[in-house]
Short mmCIF file of C-alpha atoms in Angstrom, two decimals:
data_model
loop_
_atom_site.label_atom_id
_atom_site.label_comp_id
_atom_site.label_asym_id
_atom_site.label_seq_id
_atom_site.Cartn_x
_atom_site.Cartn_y
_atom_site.Cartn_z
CA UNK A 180 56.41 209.55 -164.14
CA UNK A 181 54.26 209.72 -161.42
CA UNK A 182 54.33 205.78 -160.67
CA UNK A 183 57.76 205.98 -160.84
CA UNK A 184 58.27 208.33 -158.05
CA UNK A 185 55.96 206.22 -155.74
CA UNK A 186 58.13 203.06 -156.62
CA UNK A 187 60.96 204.94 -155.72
CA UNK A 188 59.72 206.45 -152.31
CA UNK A 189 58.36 202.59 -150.99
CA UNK A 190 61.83 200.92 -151.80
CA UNK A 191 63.34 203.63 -149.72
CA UNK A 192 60.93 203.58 -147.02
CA UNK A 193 60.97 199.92 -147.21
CA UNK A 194 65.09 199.97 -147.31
CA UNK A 195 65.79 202.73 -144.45
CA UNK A 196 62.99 201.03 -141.96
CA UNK A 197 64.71 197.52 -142.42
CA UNK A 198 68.07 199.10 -141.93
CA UNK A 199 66.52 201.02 -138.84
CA UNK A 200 64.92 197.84 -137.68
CA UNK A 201 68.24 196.03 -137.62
CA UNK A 202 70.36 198.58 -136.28
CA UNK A 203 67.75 198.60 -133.38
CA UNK A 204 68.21 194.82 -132.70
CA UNK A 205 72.11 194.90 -133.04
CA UNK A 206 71.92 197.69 -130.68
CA UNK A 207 69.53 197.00 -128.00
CA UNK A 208 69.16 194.68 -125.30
CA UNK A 209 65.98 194.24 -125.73
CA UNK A 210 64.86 195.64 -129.01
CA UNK A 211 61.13 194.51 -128.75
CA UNK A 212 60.51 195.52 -125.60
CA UNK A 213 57.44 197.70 -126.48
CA UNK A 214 58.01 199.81 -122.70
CA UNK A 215 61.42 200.55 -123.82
CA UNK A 216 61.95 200.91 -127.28
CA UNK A 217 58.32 201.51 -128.87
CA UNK A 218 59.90 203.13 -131.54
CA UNK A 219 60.86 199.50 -132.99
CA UNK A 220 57.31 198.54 -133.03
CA UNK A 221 56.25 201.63 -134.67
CA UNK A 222 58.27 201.10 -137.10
CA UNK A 223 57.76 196.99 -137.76
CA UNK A 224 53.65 197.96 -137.57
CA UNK A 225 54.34 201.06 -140.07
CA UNK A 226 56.74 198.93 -142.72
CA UNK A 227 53.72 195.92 -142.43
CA UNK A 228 50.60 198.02 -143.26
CA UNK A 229 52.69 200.00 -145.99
CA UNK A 230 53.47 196.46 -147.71
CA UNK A 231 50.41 195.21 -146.94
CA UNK A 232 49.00 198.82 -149.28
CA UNK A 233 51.07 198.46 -151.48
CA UNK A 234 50.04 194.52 -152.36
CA UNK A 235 46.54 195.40 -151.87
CA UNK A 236 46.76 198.43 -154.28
CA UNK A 237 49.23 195.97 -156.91
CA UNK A 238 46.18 193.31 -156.61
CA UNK A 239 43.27 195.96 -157.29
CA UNK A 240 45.19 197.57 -160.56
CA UNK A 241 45.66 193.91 -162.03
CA UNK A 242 42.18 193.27 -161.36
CA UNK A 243 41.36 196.26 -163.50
CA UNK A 244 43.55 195.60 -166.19
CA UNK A 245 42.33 191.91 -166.59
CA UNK A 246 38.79 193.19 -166.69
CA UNK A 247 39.99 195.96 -169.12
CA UNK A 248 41.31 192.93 -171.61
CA UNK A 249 38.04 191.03 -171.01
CA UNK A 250 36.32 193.67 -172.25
CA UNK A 251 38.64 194.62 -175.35
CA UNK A 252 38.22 190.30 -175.79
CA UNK A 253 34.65 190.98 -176.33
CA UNK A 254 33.89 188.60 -172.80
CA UNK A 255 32.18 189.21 -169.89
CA UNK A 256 33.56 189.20 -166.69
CA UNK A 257 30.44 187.52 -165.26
CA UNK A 258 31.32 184.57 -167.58
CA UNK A 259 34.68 183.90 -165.60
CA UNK A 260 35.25 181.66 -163.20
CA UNK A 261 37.18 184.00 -160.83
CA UNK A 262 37.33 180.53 -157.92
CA UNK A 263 38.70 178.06 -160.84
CA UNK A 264 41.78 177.94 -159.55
CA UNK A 265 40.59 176.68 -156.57
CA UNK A 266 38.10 174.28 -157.57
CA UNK A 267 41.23 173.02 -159.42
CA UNK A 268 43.24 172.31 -156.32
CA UNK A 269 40.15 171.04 -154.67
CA UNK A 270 39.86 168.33 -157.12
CA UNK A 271 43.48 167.53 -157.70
CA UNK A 272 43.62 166.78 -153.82
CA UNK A 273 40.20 164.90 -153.06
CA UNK A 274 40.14 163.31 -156.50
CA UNK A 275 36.99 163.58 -156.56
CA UNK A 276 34.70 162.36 -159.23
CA UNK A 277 31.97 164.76 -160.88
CA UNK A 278 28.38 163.44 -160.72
CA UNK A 279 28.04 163.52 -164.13
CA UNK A 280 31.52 160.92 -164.16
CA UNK A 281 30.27 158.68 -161.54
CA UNK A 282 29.08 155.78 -164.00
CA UNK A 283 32.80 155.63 -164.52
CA UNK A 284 33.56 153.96 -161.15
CA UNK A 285 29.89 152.76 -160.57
CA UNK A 286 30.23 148.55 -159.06
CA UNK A 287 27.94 145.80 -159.89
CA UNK A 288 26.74 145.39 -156.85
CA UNK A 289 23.17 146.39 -155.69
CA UNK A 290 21.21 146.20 -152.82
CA UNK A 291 17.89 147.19 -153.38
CA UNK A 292 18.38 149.76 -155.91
CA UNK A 293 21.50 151.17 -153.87
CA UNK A 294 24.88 150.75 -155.63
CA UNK A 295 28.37 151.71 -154.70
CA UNK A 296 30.89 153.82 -156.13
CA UNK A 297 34.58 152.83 -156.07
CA UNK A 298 36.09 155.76 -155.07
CA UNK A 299 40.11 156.30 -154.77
CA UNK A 300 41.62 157.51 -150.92
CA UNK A 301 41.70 161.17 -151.38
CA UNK A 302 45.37 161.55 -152.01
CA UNK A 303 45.53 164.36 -149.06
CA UNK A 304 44.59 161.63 -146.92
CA UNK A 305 47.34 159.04 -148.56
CA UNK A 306 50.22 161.43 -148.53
CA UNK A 307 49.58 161.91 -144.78
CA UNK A 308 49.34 158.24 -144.14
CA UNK A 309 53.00 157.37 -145.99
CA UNK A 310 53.75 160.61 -143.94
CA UNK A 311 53.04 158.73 -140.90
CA UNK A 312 54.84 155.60 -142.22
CA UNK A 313 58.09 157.04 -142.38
CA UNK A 314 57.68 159.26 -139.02
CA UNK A 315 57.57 155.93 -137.34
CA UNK A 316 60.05 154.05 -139.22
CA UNK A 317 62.42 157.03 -138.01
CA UNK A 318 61.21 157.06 -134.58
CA UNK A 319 61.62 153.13 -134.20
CA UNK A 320 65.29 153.57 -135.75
CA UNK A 321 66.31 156.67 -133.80
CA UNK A 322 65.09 155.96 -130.34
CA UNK A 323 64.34 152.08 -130.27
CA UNK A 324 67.30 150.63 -132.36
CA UNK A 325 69.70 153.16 -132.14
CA UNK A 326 68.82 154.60 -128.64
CA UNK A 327 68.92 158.03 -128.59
CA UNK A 328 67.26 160.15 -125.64
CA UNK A 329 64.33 160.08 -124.57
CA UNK A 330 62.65 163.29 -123.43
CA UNK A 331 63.26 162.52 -119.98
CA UNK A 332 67.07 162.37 -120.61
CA UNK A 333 67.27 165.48 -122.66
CA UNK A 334 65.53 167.33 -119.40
CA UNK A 335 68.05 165.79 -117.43
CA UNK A 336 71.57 166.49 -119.66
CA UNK A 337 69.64 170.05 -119.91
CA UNK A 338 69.48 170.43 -116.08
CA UNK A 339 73.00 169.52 -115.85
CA UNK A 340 74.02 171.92 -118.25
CA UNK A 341 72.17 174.52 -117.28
CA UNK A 342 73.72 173.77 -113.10
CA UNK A 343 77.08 173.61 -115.03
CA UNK A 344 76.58 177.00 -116.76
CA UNK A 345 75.39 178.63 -113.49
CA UNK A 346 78.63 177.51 -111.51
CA UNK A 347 80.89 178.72 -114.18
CA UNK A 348 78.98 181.78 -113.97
CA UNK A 349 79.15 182.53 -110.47
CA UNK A 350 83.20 181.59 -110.56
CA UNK A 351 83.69 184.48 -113.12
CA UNK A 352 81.27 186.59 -112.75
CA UNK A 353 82.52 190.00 -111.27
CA UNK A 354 79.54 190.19 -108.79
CA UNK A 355 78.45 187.33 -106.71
CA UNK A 356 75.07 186.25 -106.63
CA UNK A 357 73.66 186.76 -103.47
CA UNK A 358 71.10 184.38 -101.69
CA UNK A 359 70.15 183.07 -98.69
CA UNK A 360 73.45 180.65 -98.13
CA UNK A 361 76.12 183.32 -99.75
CA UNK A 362 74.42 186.46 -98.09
CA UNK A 363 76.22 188.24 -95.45
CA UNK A 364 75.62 191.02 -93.15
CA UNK A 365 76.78 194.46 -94.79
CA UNK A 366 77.94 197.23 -92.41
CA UNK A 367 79.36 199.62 -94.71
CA UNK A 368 77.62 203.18 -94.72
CA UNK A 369 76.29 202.68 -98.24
CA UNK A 370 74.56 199.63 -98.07
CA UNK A 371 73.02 200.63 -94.94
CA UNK A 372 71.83 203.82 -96.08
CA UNK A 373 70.65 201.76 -98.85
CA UNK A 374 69.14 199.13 -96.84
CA UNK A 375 66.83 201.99 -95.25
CA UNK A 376 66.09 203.29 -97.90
CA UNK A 377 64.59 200.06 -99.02
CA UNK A 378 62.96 199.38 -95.46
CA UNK A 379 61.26 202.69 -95.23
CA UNK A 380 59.71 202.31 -98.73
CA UNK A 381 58.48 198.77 -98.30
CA UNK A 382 58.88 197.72 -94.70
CA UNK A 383 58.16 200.76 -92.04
CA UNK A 384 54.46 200.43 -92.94
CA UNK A 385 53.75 197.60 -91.26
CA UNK A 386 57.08 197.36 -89.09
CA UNK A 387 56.93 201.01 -87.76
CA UNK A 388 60.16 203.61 -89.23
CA UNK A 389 62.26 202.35 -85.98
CA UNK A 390 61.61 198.52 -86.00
CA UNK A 391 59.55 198.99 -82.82
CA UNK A 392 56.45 197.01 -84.36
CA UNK A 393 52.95 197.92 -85.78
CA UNK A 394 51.30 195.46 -87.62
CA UNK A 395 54.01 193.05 -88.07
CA UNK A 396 56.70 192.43 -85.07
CA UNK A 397 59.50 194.09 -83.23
CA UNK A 398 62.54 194.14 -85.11
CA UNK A 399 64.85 195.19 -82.23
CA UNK A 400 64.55 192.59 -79.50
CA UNK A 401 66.28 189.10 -79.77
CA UNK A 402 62.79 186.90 -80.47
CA UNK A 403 61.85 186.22 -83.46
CA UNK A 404 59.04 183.52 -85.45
CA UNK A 405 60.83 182.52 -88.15
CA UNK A 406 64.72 182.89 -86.75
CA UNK A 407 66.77 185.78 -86.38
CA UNK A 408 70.70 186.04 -88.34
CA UNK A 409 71.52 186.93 -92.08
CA UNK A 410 70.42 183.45 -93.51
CA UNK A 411 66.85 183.51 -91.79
CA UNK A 412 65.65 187.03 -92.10
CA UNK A 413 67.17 187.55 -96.07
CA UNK A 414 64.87 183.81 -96.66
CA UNK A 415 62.21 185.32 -94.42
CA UNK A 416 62.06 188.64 -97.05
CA UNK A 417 62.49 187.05 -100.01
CA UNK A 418 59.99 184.13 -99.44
CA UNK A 419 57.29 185.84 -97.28
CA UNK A 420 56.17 184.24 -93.92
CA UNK A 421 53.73 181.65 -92.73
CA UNK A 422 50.92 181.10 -95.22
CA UNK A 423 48.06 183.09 -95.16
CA UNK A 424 49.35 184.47 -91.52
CA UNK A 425 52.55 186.93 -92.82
CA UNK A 426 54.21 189.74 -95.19
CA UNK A 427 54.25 188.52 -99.00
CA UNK A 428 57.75 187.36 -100.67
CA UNK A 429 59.19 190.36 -101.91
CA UNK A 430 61.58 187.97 -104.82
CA UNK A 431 59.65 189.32 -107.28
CA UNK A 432 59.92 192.96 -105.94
CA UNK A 433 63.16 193.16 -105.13
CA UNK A 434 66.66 192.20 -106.37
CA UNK A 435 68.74 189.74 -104.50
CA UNK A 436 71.66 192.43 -103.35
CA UNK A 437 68.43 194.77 -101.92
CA UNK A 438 67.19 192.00 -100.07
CA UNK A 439 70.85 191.68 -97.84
CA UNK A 440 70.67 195.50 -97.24
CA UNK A 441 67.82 195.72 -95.87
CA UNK A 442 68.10 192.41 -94.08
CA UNK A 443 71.58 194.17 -92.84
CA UNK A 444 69.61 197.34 -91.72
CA UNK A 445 67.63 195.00 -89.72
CA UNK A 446 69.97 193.27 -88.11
CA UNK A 447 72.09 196.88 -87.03
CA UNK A 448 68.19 197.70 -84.94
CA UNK A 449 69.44 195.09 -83.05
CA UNK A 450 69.07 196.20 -79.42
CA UNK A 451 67.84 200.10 -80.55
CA UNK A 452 65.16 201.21 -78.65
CA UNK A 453 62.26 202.39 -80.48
CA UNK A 454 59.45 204.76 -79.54
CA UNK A 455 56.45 202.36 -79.00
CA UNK A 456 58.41 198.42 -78.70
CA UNK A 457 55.90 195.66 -79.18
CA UNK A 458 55.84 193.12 -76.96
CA UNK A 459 58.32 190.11 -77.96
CA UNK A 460 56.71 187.68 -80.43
CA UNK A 461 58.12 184.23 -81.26
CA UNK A 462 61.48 182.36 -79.90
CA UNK A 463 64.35 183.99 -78.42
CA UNK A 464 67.11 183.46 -80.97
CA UNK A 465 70.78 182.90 -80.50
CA UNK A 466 73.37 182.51 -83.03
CA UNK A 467 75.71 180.12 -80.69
CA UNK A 468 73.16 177.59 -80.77
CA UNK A 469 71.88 177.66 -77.24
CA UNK A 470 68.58 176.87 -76.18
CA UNK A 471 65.92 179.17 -76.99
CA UNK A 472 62.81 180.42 -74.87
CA UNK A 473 59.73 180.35 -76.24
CA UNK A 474 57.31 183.48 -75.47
CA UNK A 475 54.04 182.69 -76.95
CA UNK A 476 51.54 185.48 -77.80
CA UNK A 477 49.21 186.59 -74.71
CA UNK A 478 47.09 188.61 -76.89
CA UNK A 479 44.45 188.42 -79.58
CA UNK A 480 46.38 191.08 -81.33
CA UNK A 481 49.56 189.39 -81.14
CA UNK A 482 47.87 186.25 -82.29
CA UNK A 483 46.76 188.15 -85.54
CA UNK A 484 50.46 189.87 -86.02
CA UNK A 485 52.36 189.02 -89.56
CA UNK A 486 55.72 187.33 -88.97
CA UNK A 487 58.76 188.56 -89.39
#
């Protein structure tokens, strides 16, 4: 009765975790995100090692009960060839002759006492070769007589695809997607308040709280290293500054849409006047175009300053 009740409990354990399991995945997002739902791996690792048990426990109580019948059979389990099974593949798949069979496929021939033994291919070794036969008589068909794509076409139709996907995205998606060419300066209350927010976690360090300048440049004059307007300052963010010389890219900190607020909060410093103003550092900029002035750094500091 006992048994029973244990057969019982693991088909309902197993049944409710693989209901549980799929639920999870119909459900979730990302169901096997271990950070968000560890619950699903708890339960995947739990319904393994219980099967795993159980197999291991189903394996051990037929081992007894052969060795039980052995015994009742009068032989002794030393006498059995527990690895015959094996042996019998082994054979079956090298055809290999025994030494005590090899005068059956002994030659004539013999060089000085040394004779050779006609031995078959090892039919592992022939089914892989007629394996390779017909691979290439397919290949040669499919992409030589029949001309299908190459790889380098499939990468290409896939490109195209995938660039016709994204525009039919961004034509119905509810929310544009915002980068350097599409992003425009925000001046409602929100996004500005949201663009400080941003700037004071990631930016005041080295820019100071009120643009004025610490370790990187003013934000609040008109000159500026890597151009001033939207388009320059969101690339400027999102791709970092000169190599080795300015601030990382922050793409793989933040999203697009935080990017254009706090390149909006930056622009609205635009003639503040902060506390301590560094001196001006790169090209005056002008969004009609005009000529700019160049004000090259007069100091060892500035020379060492991070770009904006």
């Amino acid at each position: 009765m006992k048994k029973y009740f244990q057969s019982i409990a693991y088909i309902i354990f197993i049944a409710v975790t693989l209901f549980a399991i799929a639920t999870a995945i119909k459900s979730y997002e990302n169901p096997f995100s271990l950070y968000e739902h560890p619950l699903v791996w708890i339960a995947a690792v739990a319904l393994i090692i219980v099967i795993i048990l159980k197999e291991a426990l189903n394996i051990v109580s037929q081992q007894k009960a052969e060795q039980l019948q052995l015994e009742k059979d009068g032989i002794q389990p030393e006498e059995v060839d527990n690895w015959a099974w094996a042996k019998s593949i082994i054979n079956k798949w090298t055809a290999a002759k025994a030494i005590e069979e090899e005068d059956e496929i002994i030659l004539d021939h013999n060089y000085d006492g040394i004779k050779e033994l006609d031995n078959n291919l090892p039919p592992w070794w022939l089914y892989l070769f007629y394996a390779t036969i017909i691979f290439a008589a397919v290949y040669l068909t499919r992409y030589h007589i029949l001309g299908a794509d190459t790889q380098e076409m499939e990468y290409a139709h896939s490109v195209e695809e995938a660039k016709r996907e994204l525009a039919a995205y961004k034509s119905n998606s509810k929310e544009a997607i915002v980068d350097a060419e599409t992003a425009t300066v925000l001046t409602d209350a929100s996004d500005l308040s949201r663009g400080k927010a941003v700037y004071n976690l990631n930016c005041a360090a080295c820019h100071v709280a009120d643009g004025g300048g610490g370790i990187g440049p003013n934000l609040t004059d008109e000159y500026w290293i890597l151009g001033g307007g939207m388009k320059n300052i969101f690339n400027t963010i999102a791709n970092g500054g000169r190599d080795g010389k300015g601030m990382v890219a922050w793409n793989k900190t933040l999203k697009p849409k935080d990017i254009q607020k706090v390149a909006s909060y930056i622009i609205s410093l635009q003639g503040t006047t902060p506390a301590k103003p560094k001196e001006p550092q790169g090209e005056l900029y002008k969004e009609d175009g005009e000529a700019p002035a160049v004000v090259m750094p007069t100091t060892e500091e500035q020379l060492k300053d991070s770009i904006q």
